[in-house]
């Protein structure tokens, strides 16, 4: 085997193997639980008038960002 060929072959093979092993970590998407629902199932149009609070909450292994907002309903009850 030629020395030049062997010099480039090992790093290229290492990059390919690392890419194959790390592929699931870059393509995995965490979706919310299907059974997870909000307070109600009705959707209405509204305008956000004020953000009262925002932050992050730890939900087990996942950190979820949240906002508490004051809204003005534009339609519905």
XYZ file of C-alpha atoms in Angstrom:
77
model
C 0.000 0.000 0.000
C 1.249 3.449 -0.857
C 2.093 5.664 2.165
C 0.127 8.651 0.808
C -2.934 6.468 0.320
C -2.667 4.999 3.833
C -2.160 8.456 5.370
C -5.534 9.718 4.054
C -7.455 6.451 4.335
C -7.439 6.198 8.142
C -8.812 9.719 8.887
C -11.462 9.364 6.166
C -12.604 6.017 7.569
C -12.701 7.471 11.117
C -14.868 10.382 9.952
C -17.242 8.030 8.133
C -17.555 5.731 11.161
C -18.116 8.704 13.500
C -20.774 10.068 11.133
C -22.606 6.749 11.072
C -22.508 6.451 14.876
C -23.609 10.063 15.502
C -26.323 10.201 12.793
C -29.220 9.238 15.149
C -28.333 12.067 17.550
C -28.648 14.696 14.823
C -31.802 13.328 13.195
C -33.863 12.418 16.283
C -36.797 14.774 16.895
C -38.524 14.898 20.291
C -42.247 15.346 19.738
C -44.701 16.157 22.533
C -46.842 13.354 23.909
C -49.976 12.767 21.809
C -52.115 12.541 24.948
C -50.944 15.971 26.105
C -53.743 18.551 25.863
C -54.231 22.158 26.874
C -56.891 23.544 29.163
C -59.511 23.491 26.418
C -59.965 22.412 22.856
C -61.537 25.581 21.471
C -59.435 27.896 19.335
C -60.233 31.578 18.978
C -58.434 34.606 17.584
C -56.780 36.846 20.157
C -54.188 39.608 20.450
C -51.370 39.458 23.010
C -51.437 42.679 25.012
C -48.787 41.873 27.624
C -46.231 39.190 28.470
C -46.607 38.756 32.231
C -43.937 36.120 32.814
C -41.544 33.973 30.805
C -38.965 31.407 31.719
C -37.977 27.760 31.611
C -39.335 24.813 33.578
C -37.693 21.408 33.996
C -40.028 18.572 32.943
C -37.972 15.541 33.929
C -35.313 15.148 31.261
C -36.599 18.044 29.133
C -36.452 21.817 29.656
C -39.565 23.614 28.368
C -39.752 27.362 27.735
C -43.043 29.044 28.671
C -44.793 32.412 28.627
C -47.776 33.676 30.567
C -49.551 36.300 28.506
C -52.506 38.645 28.846
C -54.648 38.460 25.719
C -57.598 40.340 24.246
C -60.092 38.055 22.538
C -60.996 39.117 19.019
C -63.781 36.557 18.531
C -65.685 33.955 20.538
C -66.677 34.013 24.203
